[in-house]
Coordinates of C-alpha atoms in Angstrom, one line a residue:
M1 CA 9.0 9.2 34.5
R2 CA 10.9 8.1 31.3
T3 CA 11.0 4.7 32.5
A4 CA 7.4 4.7 33.3
M5 CA 6.8 6.2 29.7
L6 CA 9.0 3.5 28.1
R7 CA 7.1 0.5 29.8
S8 CA 3.7 2.1 28.5
I9 CA 4.8 2.1 25.2
K10 CA 6.2 -1.3 25.0
S11 CA 3.0 -2.4 26.6
S12 CA 0.7 -0.9 24.0
L13 CA 2.9 -2.5 21.4
K14 CA 2.0 -5.6 22.8
T15 CA -1.7 -5.4 23.2
S16 CA -2.3 -3.4 20.1
S17 CA -4.2 -4.7 17.1
S18 CA -1.3 -3.7 15.2
S19 CA 0.8 -5.8 16.9
S20 CA 0.4 -8.4 14.2
L21 CA 3.4 -6.8 12.6
R22 CA 5.4 -8.1 15.6
R23 CA 3.7 -11.4 16.4
S24 CA 2.9 -12.8 12.8
Y25 CA 5.7 -15.5 13.2
S26 CA 8.7 -15.8 15.7
S27 CA 11.8 -15.2 13.9
E28 CA 12.8 -19.0 14.7
S29 CA 10.1 -20.3 12.6
A30 CA 9.8 -17.6 9.7
P31 CA 12.0 -18.3 6.3
E32 CA 14.5 -15.7 5.4
R33 CA 13.0 -12.7 3.5
K34 CA 14.7 -9.9 2.2
V35 CA 12.5 -6.8 1.7
V36 CA 13.7 -3.6 -0.3
I37 CA 12.1 -0.1 0.4
L38 CA 12.8 2.2 -2.8
G39 CA 12.6 5.7 -1.6
A40 CA 13.8 4.8 2.0
A41 CA 14.7 8.5 3.3
G42 CA 11.5 10.1 2.0
G43 CA 8.4 11.3 4.2
I44 CA 7.1 8.1 3.9
G45 CA 10.1 5.8 3.5
Q46 CA 11.5 6.4 6.6
P47 CA 8.4 5.7 9.2
L48 CA 7.9 2.8 6.9
S49 CA 11.3 1.5 7.3
L50 CA 10.9 1.6 10.8
L51 CA 7.8 -0.1 10.9
M52 CA 9.3 -2.9 8.4
K53 CA 12.1 -3.0 10.9
L54 CA 9.8 -4.1 13.5
N55 CA 8.5 -7.1 11.5
P56 CA 9.9 -10.4 12.6
L57 CA 9.0 -12.0 9.0
V58 CA 11.5 -9.8 7.5
S59 CA 15.2 -11.1 8.1
S60 CA 17.0 -8.6 5.4
L61 CA 15.8 -4.9 4.8
S62 CA 17.8 -3.0 2.2
L63 CA 17.0 0.5 2.2
Y64 CA 17.5 2.9 -0.8
D65 CA 16.9 6.2 -2.0
I66 CA 18.9 8.9 -4.1
A67 CA 20.2 10.4 -1.1
G68 CA 20.1 10.1 3.0
T69 CA 20.0 6.6 3.0
P70 CA 23.1 5.9 4.9
G71 CA 21.8 7.8 7.8
V72 CA 18.2 6.1 7.8
A73 CA 19.7 3.0 7.7
A74 CA 22.1 3.8 10.4
D75 CA 19.2 4.8 12.6
V76 CA 17.0 2.0 12.1
S77 CA 19.9 -0.6 12.4
H78 CA 20.5 0.0 16.0
I79 CA 16.7 -1.5 16.7
N80 CA 17.1 -4.8 18.5
T81 CA 14.8 -6.8 16.1
R82 CA 15.6 -9.4 13.7
S83 CA 16.4 -7.8 10.4
E84 CA 20.1 -7.1 9.2
V85 CA 20.0 -3.3 7.8
V86 CA 21.7 -2.0 4.6
G87 CA 21.6 1.3 3.4
Y88 CA 22.1 2.2 -0.4
M89 CA 22.4 5.9 -2.0
G90 CA 22.6 6.8 -5.6
D91 CA 21.6 5.1 -9.0
E92 CA 25.1 2.8 -9.0
N93 CA 24.0 1.1 -6.1
L94 CA 20.2 0.1 -7.2
G95 CA 21.2 -3.2 -8.6
K96 CA 22.9 -4.3 -5.3
A97 CA 19.9 -3.1 -3.2
L98 CA 17.4 -5.2 -5.2
E99 CA 19.4 -8.6 -5.8
G100 CA 17.7 -11.4 -4.1
A101 CA 14.6 -9.3 -3.0
D102 CA 11.4 -11.3 -2.0
L103 CA 9.3 -7.8 -1.8
V104 CA 10.0 -4.4 -3.2
I105 CA 7.9 -1.5 -1.5
I106 CA 7.9 1.6 -3.9
P107 CA 7.1 4.8 -1.8
A108 CA 9.7 7.1 -4.1
G109 CA 8.5 10.0 -5.6
V110 CA 7.5 13.6 -4.8
P111 CA 4.5 14.1 -2.0
R112 CA 1.3 15.8 -2.7
K113 CA 1.0 19.6 -2.0
P114 CA -1.8 21.9 -1.2
G115 CA -4.0 22.5 -4.4
M116 CA -2.2 19.4 -6.2
T117 CA -4.5 16.8 -7.6
R118 CA -2.7 13.0 -8.0
D119 CA -2.6 13.5 -11.7
D120 CA -0.6 16.7 -10.8
L121 CA 2.4 14.4 -9.7
F122 CA 2.0 12.3 -12.9
N123 CA 5.1 13.8 -14.6
I124 CA 7.5 13.8 -12.1
N125 CA 6.5 10.2 -10.5
A126 CA 5.9 8.5 -13.4
G127 CA 9.4 9.1 -14.9
I128 CA 10.6 7.7 -11.3
V129 CA 8.7 4.7 -11.2
K130 CA 9.6 3.7 -14.8
G131 CA 13.1 3.8 -14.1
L132 CA 12.9 1.9 -10.9
C133 CA 10.9 -0.9 -12.3
T134 CA 13.5 -1.4 -15.3
A135 CA 16.0 -2.0 -12.5
I136 CA 13.4 -4.1 -10.7
A137 CA 13.0 -6.3 -14.1
K138 CA 16.5 -6.9 -14.2
Y139 CA 17.8 -7.6 -10.7
C140 CA 14.8 -9.1 -9.1
P141 CA 12.3 -10.1 -11.8
H142 CA 10.6 -12.7 -9.3
A143 CA 10.0 -10.5 -6.5
L144 CA 6.8 -9.1 -5.4
V145 CA 6.1 -5.3 -6.0
N146 CA 4.0 -3.1 -3.8
M147 CA 3.5 0.5 -5.6
I148 CA 2.6 3.2 -3.4
S149 CA 4.1 6.2 -5.2
N150 CA 1.2 8.1 -6.6
P151 CA -1.0 8.1 -8.8
V152 CA -1.3 4.6 -8.1
N153 CA -4.0 4.3 -10.7
S154 CA -1.4 5.2 -13.3
T155 CA 1.8 3.8 -11.8
V156 CA 0.4 0.3 -11.4
P157 CA -0.2 0.2 -15.3
I158 CA 3.4 1.7 -15.8
A159 CA 5.0 -0.9 -14.0
S160 CA 3.0 -3.5 -15.8
E161 CA 4.3 -2.3 -19.4
V162 CA 7.8 -2.0 -18.1
F163 CA 7.8 -5.7 -16.9
K164 CA 6.1 -6.6 -20.3
K165 CA 9.1 -5.0 -22.2
A166 CA 11.3 -6.6 -20.2
G167 CA 9.2 -10.1 -20.7
T168 CA 9.3 -10.7 -16.6
Y169 CA 5.8 -9.2 -16.3
D170 CA 3.5 -11.6 -13.8
E171 CA 0.2 -10.0 -13.0
K172 CA 0.2 -12.3 -9.7
R173 CA 3.3 -10.2 -8.5
L174 CA 2.3 -6.6 -9.0
F175 CA -0.2 -4.8 -6.5
G176 CA -1.2 -1.0 -5.8
V177 CA -1.4 -0.5 -2.5
T178 CA -4.6 0.9 -1.4
T179 CA -4.5 -0.2 2.2
L180 CA -5.1 3.3 3.4
D181 CA -8.2 3.6 2.0
V182 CA -9.4 0.7 3.9
V183 CA -7.8 1.9 7.2
R184 CA -9.5 5.3 6.8
A185 CA -12.7 3.7 6.0
K186 CA -12.6 1.5 8.9
T187 CA -11.5 4.2 11.4
F188 CA -14.3 6.7 10.2
Y189 CA -16.8 4.2 10.1
A190 CA -16.0 2.9 13.8
G191 CA -16.3 6.6 15.2
K192 CA -19.5 7.0 13.6
A193 CA -21.0 3.8 14.3
K194 CA -19.8 4.0 17.7
V195 CA -18.1 0.5 17.8
P196 CA -14.7 -0.4 18.5
V197 CA -12.4 0.1 15.6
S198 CA -10.2 -3.2 16.2
G199 CA -13.0 -5.4 15.0
V200 CA -14.0 -3.1 11.9
N201 CA -13.6 -4.5 8.4
V202 CA -14.7 -2.2 5.4
P203 CA -13.9 -3.3 2.0
V204 CA -12.5 -0.3 -0.5
V205 CA -13.0 -1.0 -4.0
G206 CA -12.0 1.0 -7.4
G207 CA -9.0 2.9 -7.5
H208 CA -6.8 4.9 -5.3
A209 CA -7.9 8.6 -6.2
G210 CA -10.8 10.9 -5.0
V211 CA -14.2 9.4 -6.8
T212 CA -12.4 6.2 -7.8
I213 CA -12.0 5.2 -4.3
L214 CA -15.4 3.3 -3.3
P215 CA -15.6 2.3 0.4
L216 CA -18.3 -0.6 0.6
F217 CA -20.1 0.5 3.7
S218 CA -23.2 -1.7 3.3
Q219 CA -20.3 -4.6 3.6
A220 CA -18.9 -3.2 6.8
T221 CA -18.6 -5.4 9.8
P222 CA -19.9 -5.2 12.4
Q223 CA -23.0 -4.1 10.9
A224 CA -24.2 -0.7 11.8
N225 CA -27.8 -0.2 11.4
N226 CA -28.2 3.3 13.1
L227 CA -26.5 5.2 10.1
S228 CA -28.7 7.0 7.7
D229 CA -28.0 7.5 4.1
E230 CA -26.8 10.7 4.8
E231 CA -24.1 9.5 7.1
I232 CA -23.1 6.8 4.5
V233 CA -22.7 9.7 1.9
A234 CA -20.9 11.7 4.5
L235 CA -18.3 8.6 5.3
T236 CA -17.7 8.0 1.5
K237 CA -16.7 11.3 0.8
R238 CA -14.5 11.6 3.8
T239 CA -12.6 8.5 3.0
Q240 CA -12.5 9.8 -0.7
D241 CA -11.0 13.2 0.5
G242 CA -8.6 11.7 3.0
G243 CA -5.5 12.7 1.5
T244 CA -6.4 16.2 1.1
E245 CA -7.7 16.2 4.7
V246 CA -4.0 15.4 5.7
V247 CA -2.6 17.6 3.0
E248 CA -4.7 20.8 4.2
A249 CA -4.0 20.0 7.7
K250 CA -0.1 20.1 7.2
A251 CA -0.6 23.6 5.4
G252 CA 2.1 22.9 2.8
K253 CA 4.5 21.1 4.7
G254 CA 3.8 17.2 3.9
S255 CA 0.8 14.8 3.0
A256 CA 0.1 11.6 4.5
T257 CA 3.0 10.2 5.4
L258 CA 2.6 8.5 8.5
S259 CA -0.6 6.5 8.0
M260 CA 0.3 5.6 4.7
A261 CA 3.7 4.1 6.1
Y262 CA 1.3 2.1 8.6
A263 CA -0.9 0.9 5.6
G264 CA 1.9 0.0 3.6
A265 CA 3.7 -1.8 6.5
I266 CA 0.1 -3.8 7.1
F267 CA 0.0 -4.5 3.4
A268 CA 3.5 -5.7 3.0
D269 CA 3.1 -8.0 6.2
A270 CA 0.4 -9.6 4.5
C271 CA 2.3 -10.3 1.4
L272 CA 4.9 -11.7 3.5
K273 CA 2.5 -14.0 5.2
G274 CA 1.3 -15.1 2.2
L275 CA 4.5 -15.8 0.6
N276 CA 5.0 -18.0 3.9
G277 CA 2.1 -20.2 3.3
V278 CA -0.1 -18.8 5.9
P279 CA -3.9 -19.7 4.7
D280 CA -6.9 -17.2 3.8
V281 CA -4.8 -13.8 3.9
V282 CA -7.2 -11.5 2.2
E283 CA -6.4 -7.8 1.7
C284 CA -7.8 -5.1 -0.8
S285 CA -5.3 -4.1 -3.7
F286 CA -5.3 -2.4 -7.4
V287 CA -4.5 -5.5 -9.2
Q288 CA -4.5 -6.8 -12.7
S289 CA -8.6 -7.8 -12.8
N290 CA -11.6 -9.3 -14.8
V291 CA -13.9 -8.1 -11.8
T292 CA -14.8 -5.0 -14.1
E293 CA -13.9 -4.2 -17.8
L294 CA -11.1 -2.4 -16.7
P295 CA -7.6 -4.0 -16.9
F296 CA -6.7 -3.1 -13.2
F297 CA -9.3 -2.5 -10.4
A298 CA -9.1 -2.6 -6.7
S299 CA -10.9 -5.3 -4.6
K300 CA -10.4 -8.1 -2.2
V301 CA -7.2 -10.4 -3.2
R302 CA -6.4 -13.6 -1.8
L303 CA -2.5 -13.7 -1.1
G304 CA -0.4 -16.6 -1.3
K305 CA 2.9 -18.1 -2.1
N306 CA 2.7 -16.9 -5.7
G307 CA 1.4 -13.4 -4.6
V308 CA -2.1 -12.9 -6.2
E309 CA -4.1 -16.1 -5.3
E310 CA -7.5 -15.1 -6.2
V311 CA -9.2 -12.0 -7.1
L312 CA -12.4 -11.9 -5.1
G313 CA -15.6 -10.1 -6.8
L314 CA -17.3 -6.8 -5.4
G315 CA -20.4 -9.0 -3.7
S316 CA -23.8 -7.4 -3.0
L317 CA -23.7 -3.7 -3.7
S318 CA -26.2 -1.2 -2.4
D319 CA -27.9 1.2 -4.7
Y320 CA -25.7 3.9 -3.9
E321 CA -22.6 2.0 -4.2
K322 CA -23.7 0.6 -7.7
Q323 CA -24.0 4.8 -8.8
G324 CA -20.6 5.0 -7.4
L325 CA -19.0 2.3 -9.3
E326 CA -20.4 3.5 -12.5
A327 CA -19.1 7.1 -11.5
L328 CA -15.7 6.0 -11.1
L329 CA -15.1 3.7 -13.8
P330 CA -14.4 6.5 -16.8
E331 CA -12.2 8.3 -14.4
L332 CA -10.5 5.1 -13.6
K333 CA -10.2 4.2 -17.3
S334 CA -8.5 7.2 -18.3
S335 CA -6.0 7.2 -15.4
I336 CA -5.0 3.7 -16.6
E337 CA -4.7 4.5 -20.1
K338 CA -2.7 7.5 -19.4
G339 CA -0.3 5.2 -17.7
I340 CA 0.1 2.7 -20.5
K341 CA 0.9 5.5 -22.9
F342 CA 3.8 6.8 -21.0
A343 CA 5.1 3.7 -20.2
N344 CA 4.8 2.9 -24.3
Q345 CA 6.8 6.2 -25.6
S346 CA 10.2 5.9 -26.4

């Protein structure tokens, strides 16, 4: 029974759409790439560490947290894939963890609990992110940085200000990971449109919290003409409230950790492909942008050897989406300004 189950799991890994994490490159042809996960012992960090260990584009996996990292590193290191795993624990080892990094992923911080908004997380997570980014500027200033720590609408601006102060800021190398919004939009759309989810694509723009999340279902592929306006509104709201749905379902025992780790691994894989010169790698991300009047905005981004190769425009929007865009701008503006203000406090 156990053998049959293991055979089934291995088979599904090979045939799953997410197997792109494993078959992007053979390890023989892929360059050496060091990936660092800051917050690796946490609820997102542990499954993210597992998923990055499965990625053949990673040659060195550096796991850092303030506690618990040796156990996570020992556990993950036994998996028979390409990357070598080293765990680092405590502030005194942060520099060693970061040195030589090509990509730094930051899921560090506290999770959201029932009744908490992403703004409620701000006072705790903002300080954590500021400290970690100060170290990144010192030890691996040229690494790509994938920000998962919430509220992303504020933590990305915090990171940018920290890097500016250190003289290391490169807007092409800083990303807010909004991939979970895309993952949810694809899943919910496929279910409602009754199409195979593996072939679905839905751009999600704006920010990464509540009404700032704007899925562009009018641009979804394959196009489903059978969805009513009411169903599009419901899909939009469910995508915006996806995090709350999970927080409430876990009843105080966590937030969206597993799906976030999956989304984080998908985006990290895209960044690594871009670094390695794979053409036409496009994902949505919260980056420095001229798409709107705001300094940061999530939209489709073409990834390449320098990080952001091109920030793509919004394309054609439905009337409903145009209204959503106008509605989200003030809240997103406020969150961005809050992050900038925090970073510039002494």
